[in-house]
Amino acid sequence: MENVIHDIEVIKRKITARDNETDLTILDKAYTWAEKAHKNQLRESGDSFIVHPLGVANILVELEMDVDTIAAAILHDVVEDTEVTLEAIQKEFGEGIALLVDGVTKLSQIEFKSKEEQQAESFRKMFMAMAKDIRVIIIKLADRLHNMRTLNHTTVEKQKRMAKETLEIYAPLAHRMGIFKIKWELEDLAFRYTLQQEYYNLAKQIAQKREEREKFINDIIAELNEKADAASINATIDGRPKHLYSIYQKMHNKGKELNEIYDLTAVRIIVESVRECYGVLGIIHSLWKPIPGRFKDYIAMPKPNMYQSLHTTVLCPKGNPLEIQIRTWDMHKTAEFGVAAHWQYKEQGKADKHLDQKRSWFRQFMEWQRELKDAHEYMESLKIDLFNEEVFVFTPRGDVIDLPSGGVPLDFAYRVHTDVGHRFAGAKVNGNIVQLNYNLKTGDIVEIMTKPNKAPSRDWLQIVKTSHAKSKIRAWFKKESQEENIEKGKELLEKEIKKLHYDITDVLKDDFIEKIAKRYNYSTANDVYSAIGFGGFSAISVAKKLIEEFKKTLPEEDTNISEINLQNTPRKTSTQGVRIKGVDNLLIRFSKCCKPVPGDEIVGYITRGRGVSIHRKDCTNISPDDVDRFIEVEWDVEKKQSYPVELSIFAWDRKGLLQEVMNTVSEGKANIVAVSGKGKDDGTASIRLTVEITDTSHLEKVKDRLRSIQSVFDVVRHGNRGDNN
C-alpha cells in the first residue's frame, strides 16, 4: 500500500507546485473513499485497483485540471465497480463531482440485447452529461489513456477490441476537443495493438536513421535561432518527431515507402506574440522556398477545436521538405490541452468567453444524436462525425463555416440557417454555379441561392453528408405532412367507431379526445389524430378508449353487461376460441388473474354458478386439491380472435418513451386496451399495458419489439405466477 500512498502524495505535490494555495482537502477525502471502496479489488496486472483511478488523476494533473475534476477522477469507478451509490457521492462531495462521476459511469448493470447497444447507450449517457459539464469527456479521455498504457496485461482479444475503439472514437474525440497531448499517445498505443507487426517494423526503420535526422534538424534549429536573435525575436525552437501512427497513415494513404517520406520531423517555433509569428514566417520564407499549397494560417482562421498555429512546408538546402509550425505560448497551451485549457485560464483569472462558440461542433453533435434511436446507426454516425477530416469554407461576407470532408452546398446551407436550407435553389462556389453533389474544398467561397416557395426534396437525404442537415430535412417532412395526417387520422378513427356500432357524435367529443391526448403525453387532440394518421397510434385502440369515456357518462345500469348464459342457446363452442371436451352448452369465461392466450397450456375450472373459467395450467389461483373441478379444454385454432394480456415495461426514463412504446405496440399489430406508467427517483420508469394479441407467438413478437426500444431493459408478462414470464 506504500506505493499507492506515494502516488497520491505525488499528485498533491504536483498541484502544490503549480499553486501552493490550492485547497487539497477534497483530494484526501476522495482518495480515502476510493481506497476503501476498491479494497481487495485487483487490476488484471495484479496491482491494487486504486492504481488506475490515481493514474487517471495524474494525467489530469498534467493537463492542469482543477481539483474537483481530479477528485472526480479518483472516484470515477466507485459507482460502476463497487457498492457505493451515486447518491452517496452526491451527499459527500456535492452535485458537481457527482455529475462528473455519473457521466463517465458505463451502463453495465443493465441487460442489453448486444454489446453495440450497451456501447451506444453508454456514449449517449456520457455525451448528455458532457452537455452539462465538458470536463466529463476530459476525464473519460484520461481514463482511456491510462487503460491503453496498461493494456499489455489483458487478453489479445481485449487488446484488439479496445485499440480499435480507441482509433475509431476516443482519438478522434480528443482531436475534436483539441487535446493533442492525449490524441497522439492514444493513436500510437492503439496502432501498436491493432497492427503490431507494422508498428514494430516502422519503429525499427525510423530508429535506424534517427542520428542522421537529428543532425539535420539541429542544423536547421541553429540557423533559425541565429536569424530570430538578429530580428530581436525571443523564440523557443525544437524539433518534434512525428508520431508513428501519423507516419504510417501517410505511407498507407499515399502508397509510399518510409524512404519516400521526408517530413518525419517537424520544427515547432513558439514566440511571444501574434506579430512575431508572422515575423518568423517571413524569415523562414526568405531562407527557404515554400512549397505551394502547403501554407495554412490557423491563426486567422482557427479550427473549431480552438487550435491556432501557422503551418508552412519549405524545401531545405538538401532538397528535403520540412514542415514548420509557428505559434504563441497561449496557442501552444491550447494546442496541447484543448478545451482543458479553459479551466487553466479560469483558475488564472483569464476570461474565455468564446468557449461555447468554439465548441460549435459539439452543440451540433448533441442536436442530431438525440434523433438516432437505432444503436448501430448511432455508432456508425458517431464514428463518421468524429473521424471525418474537416474543410473550411467561407460565406460571401467572409464568415468561416467548418464541414466534414465531402460536405456539399446543401450541408453548408443548413449550417447557415435551417430556413436557408429549406429554401435552397442552387449554389455558386467561387462565383460558378455547381451541382448539388459538389464536394466543397477548404477555401471555397459559397453563395446559396434561395426561392421563397422552395421546399426540401426527399432526394436531399441521399445527398447531404452531415447528420445535422439530415435531421432538419426529416423534421420538415414530418411537420409538413401533419395536416394530411390529421385528416387521415380522423377518418380512420371515425371508421373504427362505426365498426363498434357507436354514434360518432356521441363518442368523438373534444373533452374525450383531450383526455386521451393527456394520457399519452400529446399536447392536443390534433396530435392524437396525426399520430393515428402516420401509423404511430392504433385507431381501434383510441376508439375503444373514447367509448370507455362515453360509457362513464351513462347511467350505471346501461353500462353493466352481464354474461350470457349459454345453456338455453344453440352450442357455439368456438365463439370464445376454446372447446370443452365432451361437454356442450356451458358458459365459458377467461380468468382475469392469468389471462391465458392461444399457445398457453390451459385447464377449465368449473365455478359455482358462473360456468367454466379458463386458466393457465401454472396459475397459482387454482389448487391441485380441486382436481374434481377441473375439465379438459383446448384452443379452437380455427377461430381467430384477440385476447387481453398485461405487460410491464421497465426502462430508463426519457422524453418520448411512452409514445415510442405505444407506437411499437401498434406496429406489432396489437391493440392497447389500457395503459399506465410512472417514473422513479432512480431515473427508471415502469409502464403497464393491457394489449390484445392473438396467441403466444404474437405475444413474443410484441415483447421482442418492446425490448428493442432504446433504454428498455425488461418486459414482463403479468399473471398470477411466481416467475411472471
XYZ file of C-alpha atoms in Angstrom:
725
model
C 0.000 0.000 0.000
C 3.041 2.254 0.432
C 3.361 2.645 -3.336
C -0.279 3.785 -3.702
C 0.019 6.334 -0.894
C 3.163 7.638 -2.589
C 1.175 8.189 -5.808
C -1.460 10.360 -4.133
C 1.300 12.357 -2.447
C 2.990 12.891 -5.818
C -0.301 14.150 -7.243
C -0.698 16.605 -4.392
C 2.913 17.841 -4.711
C 2.445 18.499 -8.438
C -0.682 20.565 -7.769
C 1.010 22.490 -4.955
C 3.982 23.240 -7.211
C 1.585 24.841 -9.658
C -0.324 26.755 -6.971
C 0.637 26.373 -3.334
C -2.639 27.967 -2.187
C -4.865 25.217 -3.632
C -7.040 23.504 -1.010
C -6.357 19.744 -1.320
C -8.858 18.605 1.351
C -11.268 17.248 -1.274
C -8.485 15.074 -2.777
C -7.648 13.478 0.573
C -11.332 12.733 1.128
C -11.793 11.323 -2.409
C -8.726 9.102 -2.018
C -9.927 7.762 1.353
C -13.342 6.908 -0.146
C -11.931 5.304 -3.292
C -9.271 3.310 -1.448
C -11.880 1.901 0.933
C -14.393 1.141 -1.871
C -11.815 -0.633 -4.070
C -10.181 -2.525 -1.204
C -9.371 -6.148 -2.173
C -10.040 -5.363 -5.872
C -7.164 -6.064 -8.253
C -6.392 -4.994 -11.813
C -5.592 -7.615 -14.451
C -1.920 -6.734 -13.889
C -2.220 -7.838 -10.241
C -1.901 -4.258 -8.965
C -4.350 -2.817 -6.451
C -7.339 -1.368 -8.312
C -6.754 2.077 -6.771
C -3.662 2.403 -9.010
C -5.948 3.030 -12.002
C -8.023 5.974 -10.676
C -4.813 7.518 -9.333
C -3.210 7.059 -12.761
C -6.175 8.851 -14.373
C -5.917 11.630 -11.783
C -2.206 12.029 -12.543
C -2.922 12.507 -16.272
C -5.427 15.245 -15.381
C -2.816 16.923 -13.161
C -0.521 17.022 -16.215
C -3.378 18.696 -18.110
C -3.502 21.205 -15.211
C -7.164 20.463 -14.478
C -8.939 21.833 -11.397
C -9.112 19.956 -8.084
C -12.794 18.936 -8.446
C -12.040 17.204 -11.756
C -9.069 15.366 -10.230
C -11.208 14.295 -7.238
C -13.889 13.004 -9.627
C -11.195 11.023 -11.478
C -10.140 9.332 -8.218
C -13.804 8.412 -7.613
C -14.754 7.668 -11.227
C -15.014 3.864 -10.892
C -16.621 3.520 -7.448
C -20.240 3.603 -8.672
C -19.574 1.238 -11.581
C -17.359 -1.289 -9.783
C -18.282 -1.142 -6.077
C -21.326 -0.935 -3.799
C -21.039 2.873 -3.444
C -24.100 4.682 -4.827
C -24.239 7.898 -6.798
C -26.491 9.340 -4.090
C -23.741 8.773 -1.532
C -21.200 10.541 -3.772
C -23.563 13.485 -4.219
C -24.172 13.738 -0.472
C -20.477 13.667 0.442
C -18.891 15.513 -2.483
C -21.640 17.687 -3.947
C -23.673 17.710 -7.145
C -20.796 18.877 -9.379
C -18.456 15.976 -8.637
C -21.399 13.519 -8.675
C -22.295 14.706 -12.198
C -18.738 14.078 -13.386
C -18.645 10.590 -11.815
C -22.053 9.672 -13.238
C -21.078 10.947 -16.685
C -18.175 8.502 -17.012
C -20.010 5.551 -15.420
C -20.952 2.945 -18.041
C -24.405 1.352 -18.098
C -23.028 -2.063 -17.147
C -25.769 -3.091 -14.722
C -28.478 -3.061 -17.402
C -29.046 -6.022 -19.680
C -28.791 -5.044 -23.362
C -29.518 -7.060 -26.461
C -25.994 -6.550 -27.805
C -22.588 -5.143 -26.906
C -23.110 -2.424 -29.511
C -26.383 -1.360 -27.891
C -24.695 -1.119 -24.476
C -21.846 0.852 -26.019
C -24.246 3.242 -27.767
C -26.273 3.890 -24.626
C -23.124 4.456 -22.546
C -21.909 7.018 -25.078
C -25.329 8.724 -25.129
C -25.211 8.954 -21.347
C -21.679 10.351 -21.400
C -22.481 12.975 -24.038
C -25.623 14.088 -22.214
C -23.501 14.649 -19.088
C -20.890 16.348 -21.261
C -23.549 18.844 -22.372
C -23.812 19.959 -18.740
C -20.080 19.819 -17.974
C -17.465 19.212 -20.672
C -14.981 18.001 -18.054
C -16.771 14.625 -18.308
C -15.060 13.950 -21.635
C -11.670 15.096 -20.340
C -11.897 12.530 -17.506
C -13.055 9.848 -19.947
C -10.130 10.512 -22.300
C -7.689 10.330 -19.379
C -9.370 7.085 -18.267
C -8.955 5.584 -21.734
C -5.318 6.741 -21.947
C -4.368 5.053 -18.671
C -6.173 1.869 -19.720
C -4.287 1.892 -23.033
C -0.964 2.393 -21.206
C -1.644 -0.767 -19.174
C -3.312 -2.793 -21.955
C -0.416 -5.284 -22.169
C -1.794 -7.070 -19.071
C -5.086 -8.010 -20.806
C -6.021 -10.717 -23.303
C -5.136 -10.316 -27.002
C -8.836 -10.201 -27.870
C -9.456 -7.328 -25.435
C -6.339 -5.511 -26.638
C -7.572 -5.521 -30.244
C -11.129 -4.546 -29.292
C -10.078 -1.618 -27.109
C -7.430 -0.448 -29.574
C -9.950 -0.459 -32.447
C -12.466 1.500 -30.354
C -9.717 3.958 -29.401
C -8.812 4.638 -33.041
C -12.447 4.911 -34.127
C -13.835 7.022 -31.285
C -11.535 8.195 -28.492
C -8.583 9.527 -30.527
C -10.880 11.421 -32.947
C -12.806 12.743 -29.947
C -9.549 14.015 -28.400
C -8.857 15.682 -31.757
C -12.290 17.324 -31.767
C -11.708 18.579 -28.230
C -8.267 19.868 -29.268
C -6.394 17.755 -26.682
C -3.487 16.724 -28.926
C -1.321 15.745 -25.950
C -3.718 12.813 -25.444
C -4.663 12.252 -29.082
C -1.154 11.409 -30.323
C -0.431 8.976 -27.495
C -3.803 7.233 -27.895
C -3.177 6.758 -31.619
C 0.332 5.348 -31.183
C -0.761 2.960 -28.400
C -3.765 1.767 -30.450
C -1.541 1.379 -33.542
C 0.744 -0.910 -31.522
C -2.111 -3.324 -30.721
C -4.129 -3.209 -33.966
C -1.196 -3.584 -36.406
C 1.574 -4.933 -34.211
C 3.941 -6.073 -36.969
C 3.638 -2.807 -38.916
C 4.159 -0.835 -35.703
C 7.418 -2.518 -34.701
C 8.771 -2.586 -38.289
C 8.159 1.143 -38.656
C 9.643 1.938 -35.232
C 12.774 -0.053 -36.139
C 13.188 1.679 -39.524
C 12.810 5.140 -38.007
C 15.294 4.371 -35.209
C 17.948 3.331 -37.762
C 18.182 6.839 -39.266
C 17.458 8.834 -36.109
C 21.024 10.131 -35.713
C 21.192 11.442 -39.281
C 17.759 13.048 -38.971
C 18.577 14.690 -35.633
C 21.751 16.283 -37.059
C 19.730 17.730 -39.956
C 17.105 19.173 -37.599
C 19.720 20.573 -35.189
C 21.391 22.437 -38.072
C 18.010 23.905 -39.091
C 17.254 24.970 -35.496
C 20.680 26.621 -35.124
C 20.149 28.685 -38.272
C 16.622 29.733 -37.219
C 17.832 30.746 -33.758
C 20.521 32.931 -35.306
C 18.025 34.717 -37.589
C 15.437 35.132 -34.792
C 18.066 36.675 -32.487
C 19.107 39.057 -35.257
C 15.458 40.167 -35.550
C 15.199 40.543 -31.736
C 12.546 37.819 -31.551
C 12.598 35.650 -28.416
C 11.798 32.229 -29.889
C 11.807 28.717 -28.448
C 12.577 26.275 -31.257
C 12.598 22.487 -31.129
C 12.306 19.505 -33.390
C 9.223 17.349 -32.900
C 9.424 13.789 -34.276
C 6.167 12.900 -35.978
C 4.129 10.210 -34.259
C 4.344 6.676 -35.617
C 0.663 6.439 -36.452
C 0.644 9.690 -38.468
C 3.702 8.472 -40.432
C 2.018 5.101 -41.066
C -1.185 6.854 -42.208
C 0.784 8.979 -44.666
C 2.583 5.907 -46.056
C -0.639 3.888 -46.218
C -2.800 6.616 -47.801
C -0.207 7.680 -50.373
C 1.222 4.217 -51.051
C 4.785 5.262 -50.195
C 7.741 3.626 -48.502
C 9.406 5.224 -45.489
C 12.386 6.446 -47.558
C 9.890 8.443 -49.661
C 8.518 10.265 -46.589
C 10.809 13.204 -45.919
C 8.971 15.178 -43.245
C 9.416 12.665 -40.414
C 10.256 15.529 -38.086
C 8.569 18.906 -37.808
C 10.096 22.060 -36.343
C 7.989 23.987 -33.843
C 8.646 27.644 -33.075
C 7.000 29.319 -30.067
C 7.108 33.113 -29.735
C 5.578 35.799 -27.531
C 3.046 37.494 -29.846
C 0.958 37.060 -32.992
C 3.027 39.787 -34.686
C 6.175 37.744 -34.046
C 4.504 34.647 -35.567
C 4.209 36.393 -38.913
C 7.671 37.889 -38.481
C 9.211 34.435 -38.084
C 7.209 33.219 -41.093
C 8.809 35.936 -43.200
C 12.281 34.890 -42.015
C 11.620 31.241 -42.910
C 10.338 32.056 -46.402
C 13.380 34.264 -47.027
C 15.674 31.368 -46.079
C 13.971 28.501 -47.891
C 11.500 28.198 -50.721
C 7.916 27.488 -49.560
C 6.095 24.603 -51.248
C 2.925 25.943 -52.977
C -0.360 24.880 -51.391
C 1.280 23.798 -48.127
C 0.809 27.036 -46.164
C -2.076 27.135 -43.661
C -2.992 30.094 -41.472
C -4.869 28.676 -38.481
C -4.270 31.900 -36.543
C -6.521 33.994 -38.767
C -8.843 31.024 -39.236
C -8.762 28.803 -36.081
C -10.046 25.245 -36.172
C -13.343 24.537 -34.344
C -11.365 22.711 -31.627
C -9.629 26.055 -30.821
C -6.309 25.101 -32.472
C -4.252 28.064 -33.743
C -0.879 27.991 -35.498
C 0.876 28.859 -38.752
C 1.890 25.833 -40.827
C 4.315 26.032 -43.721
C 6.361 23.421 -45.592
C 9.638 24.517 -47.170
C 12.394 22.953 -49.265
C 15.600 22.876 -47.250
C 19.169 23.079 -48.682
C 19.366 19.336 -49.421
C 16.001 19.433 -51.165
C 14.167 17.786 -48.285
C 10.713 19.176 -47.432
C 10.376 20.328 -43.828
C 7.161 21.227 -42.000
C 7.396 24.188 -39.619
C 4.734 25.277 -37.100
C 4.700 28.744 -35.539
C 2.546 29.773 -32.571
C 2.429 31.803 -29.357
C 2.695 30.243 -25.885
C -1.067 30.626 -25.317
C -1.724 28.940 -28.666
C 0.695 26.173 -27.714
C -1.084 25.536 -24.426
C -4.429 25.382 -26.241
C -2.941 23.057 -28.890
C -1.719 20.652 -26.200
C -4.661 20.850 -23.794
C -7.606 21.944 -25.992
C -10.792 22.563 -24.029
C -8.904 21.603 -20.863
C -7.080 24.942 -21.187
C -10.385 26.675 -20.363
C -10.060 25.657 -16.699
C -6.423 26.788 -16.596
C -7.453 30.232 -17.825
C -10.353 30.242 -15.392
C -8.054 29.485 -12.445
C -5.641 32.180 -13.639
C -8.494 34.694 -13.710
C -8.480 34.964 -17.515
C -11.743 35.103 -19.466
C -12.507 32.553 -22.129
C -15.860 33.914 -23.192
C -15.674 32.245 -26.617
C -15.556 28.675 -25.292
C -19.181 27.910 -26.242
C -18.644 29.350 -29.706
C -15.511 27.235 -30.111
C -17.498 24.116 -29.227
C -19.989 24.619 -32.077
C -19.380 21.110 -33.396
C -20.301 19.639 -30.026
C -23.608 21.543 -29.855
C -24.499 20.327 -33.350
C -23.493 16.796 -32.408
C -25.773 16.857 -29.352
C -28.652 18.019 -31.542
C -28.516 15.199 -34.080
C -27.537 12.392 -31.683
C -30.898 12.701 -29.888
C -32.635 11.844 -33.180
C -30.934 8.460 -33.684
C -32.691 5.543 -31.980
C -31.014 2.526 -33.563
C -27.784 1.548 -31.757
C -25.947 0.529 -34.945
C -26.944 3.714 -36.782
C -25.913 5.780 -33.754
C -22.450 4.223 -33.517
C -21.827 4.482 -37.264
C -22.905 8.145 -37.338
C -20.769 8.863 -34.279
C -17.682 7.390 -35.943
C -18.321 9.278 -39.192
C -18.838 12.644 -37.484
C -15.784 12.164 -35.257
C -13.423 10.691 -37.804
C -14.056 12.806 -40.897
C -11.497 15.448 -41.673
C -12.796 18.997 -41.865
C -12.935 21.547 -44.661
C -13.228 25.280 -44.018
C -15.316 27.325 -46.423
C -16.434 30.951 -46.476
C -19.702 32.810 -46.757
C -19.666 35.790 -49.186
C -19.194 38.041 -46.108
C -16.069 36.153 -45.043
C -17.519 34.105 -42.172
C -15.906 30.678 -41.797
C -18.042 27.523 -41.820
C -16.469 24.148 -40.987
C -17.905 20.999 -42.563
C -16.826 17.361 -42.713
C -14.748 16.378 -45.716
C -17.124 15.561 -48.575
C -19.679 18.146 -47.446
C -21.897 19.607 -50.179
C -23.551 23.041 -50.646
C -26.769 21.753 -49.024
C -24.819 20.940 -45.850
C -23.425 24.468 -45.947
C -26.925 25.949 -46.399
C -28.342 24.127 -43.371
C -25.324 25.170 -41.288
C -26.006 28.820 -42.148
C -29.692 28.562 -41.143
C -32.455 25.971 -41.303
C -34.668 28.213 -43.464
C -31.808 28.791 -45.907
C -31.522 25.024 -46.262
C -35.267 24.517 -46.724
C -35.437 27.190 -49.467
C -32.238 26.057 -51.220
C -32.472 26.518 -55.005
C -28.814 26.242 -56.022
C -25.286 27.314 -55.120
C -22.328 29.216 -56.507
C -18.827 28.235 -55.456
C -16.126 30.798 -56.193
C -18.613 32.564 -58.476
C -19.571 29.483 -60.528
C -22.827 27.523 -60.326
C -22.152 23.969 -59.104
C -24.132 20.752 -58.895
C -25.904 19.638 -55.721
C -23.327 16.916 -55.036
C -20.260 19.161 -55.459
C -17.700 18.355 -52.731
C -16.655 21.574 -51.033
C -12.935 22.247 -50.502
C -11.095 24.356 -47.966
C -11.024 27.978 -49.100
C -14.183 27.787 -51.258
C -16.451 30.823 -51.120
C -20.034 29.558 -51.154
C -23.098 31.574 -52.084
C -26.515 29.948 -51.587
C -29.418 30.836 -53.881
C -32.932 30.513 -52.431
C -36.536 30.762 -53.587
C -39.415 31.809 -51.278
C -41.696 28.900 -52.192
C -38.980 26.259 -52.475
C -39.307 23.158 -50.306
C -36.981 20.264 -49.431
C -36.906 17.122 -51.565
C -36.642 13.629 -50.117
C -33.751 13.073 -52.558
C -31.733 15.548 -50.496
C -31.405 12.924 -47.744
C -29.204 10.896 -50.120
C -27.040 13.920 -50.999
C -26.225 15.653 -47.716
C -23.324 14.328 -45.630
C -23.960 15.885 -42.219
C -26.350 14.405 -39.682
C -27.382 17.982 -38.845
C -28.771 18.566 -42.359
C -30.473 15.153 -42.447
C -32.268 15.758 -39.150
C -33.567 19.152 -40.348
C -34.860 17.693 -43.612
C -36.621 14.828 -41.808
C -38.192 17.260 -39.333
C -39.563 19.356 -42.205
C -41.307 16.376 -43.810
C -42.813 15.303 -40.511
C -44.227 18.792 -39.881
C -45.295 19.372 -43.481
C -47.391 16.219 -43.637
C -49.077 16.886 -40.295
C -52.278 18.387 -41.762
C -52.687 15.425 -44.078
C -52.073 13.040 -41.172
C -54.666 14.821 -39.012
C -57.361 14.363 -41.667
C -56.395 10.772 -42.292
C -56.328 10.038 -38.548
C -59.809 11.482 -38.026
C -61.146 9.425 -40.888
C -59.633 6.180 -39.555
C -60.933 6.873 -36.047
C -64.489 7.565 -37.236
C -64.395 4.353 -39.253
C -63.412 2.275 -36.187
C -66.094 3.894 -34.017
C -68.723 2.981 -36.606
C -67.419 -0.593 -36.732
C -68.019 -0.842 -32.999
C -71.651 0.282 -33.562
C -71.423 3.639 -31.776
C -72.562 7.053 -32.924
C -69.655 9.346 -33.852
C -71.408 12.396 -32.387
C -71.694 10.589 -29.005
C -68.139 9.297 -28.818
C -65.888 11.674 -30.746
C -66.156 14.642 -28.417
C -63.446 17.210 -27.708
C -63.276 16.564 -23.961
C -62.986 12.791 -24.535
C -60.177 13.107 -27.105
C -58.351 15.667 -24.943
C -58.321 13.176 -22.058
C -56.801 10.578 -24.377
C -54.200 13.115 -25.559
C -53.200 13.961 -21.996
C -52.981 10.285 -21.027
C -50.401 9.643 -23.767
C -48.416 12.880 -23.388
C -49.771 14.512 -26.521
C -50.338 18.264 -26.379
C -53.557 18.476 -28.403
C -56.298 16.381 -29.971
C -54.706 17.067 -33.368
C -51.521 15.400 -32.159
C -53.538 12.224 -31.489
C -55.170 12.395 -34.933
C -51.765 12.988 -36.560
C -50.227 10.022 -34.709
C -53.061 7.797 -35.957
C -52.623 9.220 -39.464
C -48.936 8.376 -39.843
C -49.361 4.975 -38.189
C -47.839 5.809 -34.831
C -51.022 5.026 -32.900
C -53.763 2.420 -33.370
C -57.155 3.849 -34.424
C -59.032 0.911 -32.853
C -57.199 1.441 -29.568
C -58.193 5.126 -29.428
C -61.753 4.281 -30.476
C -62.137 1.831 -27.578
C -60.794 4.359 -25.103
C -63.204 7.005 -26.382
C -66.045 4.529 -25.943
C -64.864 3.914 -22.358
C -65.042 7.659 -21.722
C -68.512 7.791 -23.286
C -69.742 4.892 -21.103
C -68.674 6.763 -17.992
C -71.311 9.392 -18.826
C -74.166 6.843 -18.993
C -76.316 5.629 -16.065
C -74.736 2.621 -14.317
C -77.428 0.142 -15.377
C -76.728 0.896 -19.056
C -73.050 0.104 -18.775
C -73.245 -3.244 -16.943
C -73.098 -6.083 -19.425
C -73.964 -9.395 -17.799
C -72.513 -12.670 -19.033
C -74.669 -14.628 -21.449
C -75.897 -17.989 -20.149
C -75.316 -20.430 -22.965
C -77.417 -23.295 -21.514
C -80.572 -22.192 -23.363
C -78.834 -21.183 -26.595
C -77.529 -23.235 -29.517
C -73.996 -24.540 -28.951
C -71.267 -22.264 -30.255
C -68.186 -23.934 -28.885
C -65.672 -21.868 -30.779
C -67.171 -18.410 -30.123
C -64.625 -17.717 -27.417
C -61.798 -19.666 -29.033
C -61.965 -22.641 -26.649
C -63.546 -26.107 -26.931
C -64.681 -28.075 -23.857
C -64.074 -31.761 -24.418
C -67.221 -33.914 -24.061
C -69.465 -31.118 -22.814
C -71.817 -28.801 -24.670
C -73.599 -25.585 -23.801
C -71.512 -24.412 -20.855
C -70.801 -20.785 -20.115
C -67.118 -20.035 -20.792
C -65.152 -17.118 -19.443
C -61.439 -16.324 -19.251
C -59.830 -15.728 -15.883
C -58.544 -12.236 -15.172
C -55.755 -13.468 -12.902
C -53.542 -15.164 -15.505
C -55.134 -14.050 -18.810
C -54.440 -17.137 -20.988
C -53.919 -16.833 -24.738
C -53.693 -19.431 -27.525
C -50.408 -21.256 -27.152
C -50.572 -21.362 -23.353
C -51.353 -24.708 -21.722
C -54.848 -24.272 -20.271
C -57.328 -26.013 -17.985
C -61.043 -25.472 -17.371
C -62.193 -24.846 -13.808
C -65.886 -25.400 -13.019
C -67.088 -22.486 -10.906
C -70.235 -22.242 -8.790
C -72.913 -20.607 -10.919
C -70.563 -18.919 -13.379
C -69.772 -21.682 -15.835
C -66.221 -22.717 -16.738
C -63.305 -20.412 -16.016
C -60.269 -20.873 -18.310
C -56.882 -20.639 -16.560
C -53.277 -21.232 -17.495
C -52.167 -24.578 -16.070
C -49.494 -22.864 -13.967
C -51.884 -20.283 -12.489
C -51.483 -20.151 -8.702
C -55.181 -19.340 -8.234
C -56.218 -22.925 -8.978
C -55.382 -25.546 -6.403
C -54.371 -29.146 -7.252
C -56.672 -30.174 -4.396
C -59.698 -29.199 -6.530
C -58.922 -31.799 -9.200
C -62.562 -32.879 -9.305
C -63.488 -29.391 -10.528
C -61.056 -29.495 -13.489
C -62.300 -30.121 -17.000
C -60.326 -30.693 -20.192
C -60.345 -27.787 -22.633
C -58.450 -26.963 -25.811
C -57.922 -23.956 -28.023
C -60.039 -23.705 -31.141
C -57.208 -22.932 -33.585
C -59.669 -22.278 -36.396
C -61.152 -19.325 -34.554
C -59.012 -16.202 -34.758
C -59.705 -13.579 -32.116
C -57.829 -11.329 -29.719
C -57.169 -11.819 -26.017
C -56.037 -9.287 -23.391
C -52.557 -9.661 -21.904
C -50.946 -7.458 -19.282
C -47.323 -6.429 -19.795
C -44.938 -4.317 -17.733
C -42.105 -2.454 -19.452
C -39.132 -1.333 -17.385
C -36.788 1.298 -18.864
C -34.563 4.251 -18.204
C -36.880 7.240 -18.197
C -36.601 9.719 -21.044
C -38.749 12.108 -23.027
C -40.976 10.395 -25.578
C -40.590 6.922 -24.037
C -44.330 6.297 -23.556
C -45.182 7.439 -27.070
C -42.496 5.191 -28.560
C -43.835 2.220 -26.565
C -47.350 2.922 -27.901
C -46.072 3.223 -31.468
C -44.094 -0.020 -31.184
C -47.113 -1.974 -29.941
C -49.208 -0.550 -32.771
C -46.557 -1.520 -35.323
C -46.676 -5.031 -33.855
C -50.374 -5.175 -34.846
C -51.598 -5.266 -31.257
C -54.300 -3.012 -29.805
C -53.747 -1.264 -26.489
C -56.688 -1.590 -24.120
C -55.243 0.159 -21.062
C -52.022 1.886 -20.095
C -50.453 3.453 -17.025
C -46.926 4.471 -16.135
C -44.747 6.247 -13.633
C -41.176 7.488 -13.264
C -38.962 6.758 -10.265
C -36.329 8.741 -8.402
C -33.571 6.428 -9.656
C -34.179 7.525 -13.259
C -36.132 4.447 -14.290
C -39.749 4.196 -15.397
C -42.333 1.412 -15.497
C -45.202 1.250 -17.970
C -48.107 -1.184 -17.580
C -50.039 -2.119 -20.707
C -53.013 -4.297 -21.457
C -52.744 -5.337 -25.104
C -54.895 -7.536 -27.304
C -52.965 -10.340 -29.013
C -53.920 -13.471 -30.956
C -51.588 -16.123 -29.491
C -48.293 -16.680 -27.676
C -46.321 -16.318 -30.915
C -47.854 -12.892 -31.463
C -47.146 -12.065 -27.812
C -43.446 -12.947 -28.109
C -43.115 -10.786 -31.213
C -44.652 -7.827 -29.383
C -42.336 -8.392 -26.398
C -39.286 -8.616 -28.683
C -40.250 -5.333 -30.371
C -40.650 -3.660 -26.982
C -37.257 -4.947 -25.809
C -35.642 -3.405 -28.896
C -36.688 0.109 -27.823
C -33.770 2.276 -26.767
C -33.437 2.351 -22.929
C -35.926 -0.532 -22.319
C -34.217 -3.213 -20.222
C -37.053 -5.632 -19.326
C -40.533 -6.637 -20.481
C -42.636 -8.836 -18.185
C -45.914 -10.619 -18.865
C -48.207 -10.492 -15.863
C -50.286 -13.294 -14.495
C -50.793 -14.941 -11.156
C -47.497 -16.809 -11.335
C -44.323 -16.869 -9.364
C -41.953 -16.246 -12.257
C -44.018 -13.798 -14.363
C -42.537 -14.803 -17.703
